[in-house]
Short mmCIF file of C-alpha atoms in Angstrom, two decimals:
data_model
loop_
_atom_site.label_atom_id
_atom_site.label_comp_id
_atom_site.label_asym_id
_atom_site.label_seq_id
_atom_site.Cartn_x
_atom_site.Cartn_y
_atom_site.Cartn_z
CA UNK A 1 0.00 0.00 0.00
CA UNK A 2 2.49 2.77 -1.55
CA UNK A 3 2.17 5.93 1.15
CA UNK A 4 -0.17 3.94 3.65
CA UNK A 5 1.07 3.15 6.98
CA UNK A 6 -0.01 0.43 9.28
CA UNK A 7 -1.55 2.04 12.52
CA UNK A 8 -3.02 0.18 15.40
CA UNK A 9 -6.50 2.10 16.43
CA UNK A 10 -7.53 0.28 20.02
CA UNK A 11 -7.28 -3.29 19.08
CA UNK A 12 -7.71 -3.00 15.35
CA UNK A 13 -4.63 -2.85 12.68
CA UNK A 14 -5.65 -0.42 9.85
CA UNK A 15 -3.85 0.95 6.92
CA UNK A 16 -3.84 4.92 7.19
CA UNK A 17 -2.67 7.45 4.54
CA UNK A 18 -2.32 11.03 5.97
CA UNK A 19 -3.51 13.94 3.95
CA UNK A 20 -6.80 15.83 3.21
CA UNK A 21 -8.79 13.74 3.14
CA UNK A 22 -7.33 10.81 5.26
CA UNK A 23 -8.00 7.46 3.86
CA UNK A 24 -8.16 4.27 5.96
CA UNK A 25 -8.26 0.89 5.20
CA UNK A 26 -8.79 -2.25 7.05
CA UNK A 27 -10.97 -5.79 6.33
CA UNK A 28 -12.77 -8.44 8.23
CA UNK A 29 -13.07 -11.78 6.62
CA UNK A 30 -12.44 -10.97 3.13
CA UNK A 31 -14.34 -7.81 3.15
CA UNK A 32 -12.08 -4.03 2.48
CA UNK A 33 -13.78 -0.69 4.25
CA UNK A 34 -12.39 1.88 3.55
CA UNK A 35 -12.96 5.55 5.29
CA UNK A 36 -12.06 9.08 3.31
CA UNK A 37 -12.47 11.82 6.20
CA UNK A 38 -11.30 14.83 7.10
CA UNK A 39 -12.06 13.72 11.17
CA UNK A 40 -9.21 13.84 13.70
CA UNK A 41 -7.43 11.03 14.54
CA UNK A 42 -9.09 11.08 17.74
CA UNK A 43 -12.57 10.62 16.27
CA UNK A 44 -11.43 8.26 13.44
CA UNK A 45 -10.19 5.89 16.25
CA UNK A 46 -13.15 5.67 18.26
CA UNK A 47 -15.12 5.12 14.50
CA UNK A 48 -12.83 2.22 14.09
CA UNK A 49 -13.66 0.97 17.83
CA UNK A 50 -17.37 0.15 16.35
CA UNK A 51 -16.53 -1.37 13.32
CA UNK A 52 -15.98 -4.77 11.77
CA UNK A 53 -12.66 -5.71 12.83
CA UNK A 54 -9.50 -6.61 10.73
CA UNK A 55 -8.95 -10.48 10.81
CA UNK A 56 -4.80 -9.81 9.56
CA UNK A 57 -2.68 -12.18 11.17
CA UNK A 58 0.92 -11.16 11.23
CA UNK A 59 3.65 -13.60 9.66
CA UNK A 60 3.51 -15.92 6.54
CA UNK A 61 2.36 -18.86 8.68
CA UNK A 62 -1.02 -16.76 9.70
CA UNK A 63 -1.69 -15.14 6.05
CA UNK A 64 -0.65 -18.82 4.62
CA UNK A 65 -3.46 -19.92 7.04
CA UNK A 66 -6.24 -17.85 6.52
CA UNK A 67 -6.03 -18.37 2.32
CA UNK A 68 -6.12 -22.05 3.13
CA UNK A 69 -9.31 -21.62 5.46
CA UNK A 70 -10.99 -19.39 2.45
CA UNK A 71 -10.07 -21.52 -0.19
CA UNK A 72 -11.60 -24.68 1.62
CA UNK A 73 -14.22 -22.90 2.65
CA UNK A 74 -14.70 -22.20 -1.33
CA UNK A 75 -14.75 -26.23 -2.05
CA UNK A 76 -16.98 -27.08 0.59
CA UNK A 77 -19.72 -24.55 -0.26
CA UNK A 78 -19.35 -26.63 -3.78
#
């Protein structure tokens, strides 16, 4: 994400580009929001707080995992 920065907001990881207007970026279980304001961080934060929540597990062994549980999940709704 060229110019994005990874930001923890309470107990969810987003991706936040500064500027006017501030974009973030975050998903929960295959599904991107994204939020274009012009809000302070303080109030984007507590937006964030209510929600969906990122699912991003750190490391190759958790991003290796959750494709596998999405791509059987894909052959068992077959």
């Amino acid at each position: 994400l060229d110019g994005f920065k990874a930001v923890r907001f309470g107990s969810s990881l987003v991706w936040v580009r500064d500027g006017l207007p501030m974009l973030v970026t975050w998903d929960d279980d295959g599904v991107v929001y994204t939020m274009a304001t012009n809000a302070d961080r303080g109030r984007v934060a507590r937006a964030v707080a209510e929600l969906p929540r990122g699912t991003y597990r750190e490391g190759p062994v958790g991003r290796i995992g959750d494709g596998l549980s999405r791509m059987t999940s894909w052959v068992h709704a077959a």
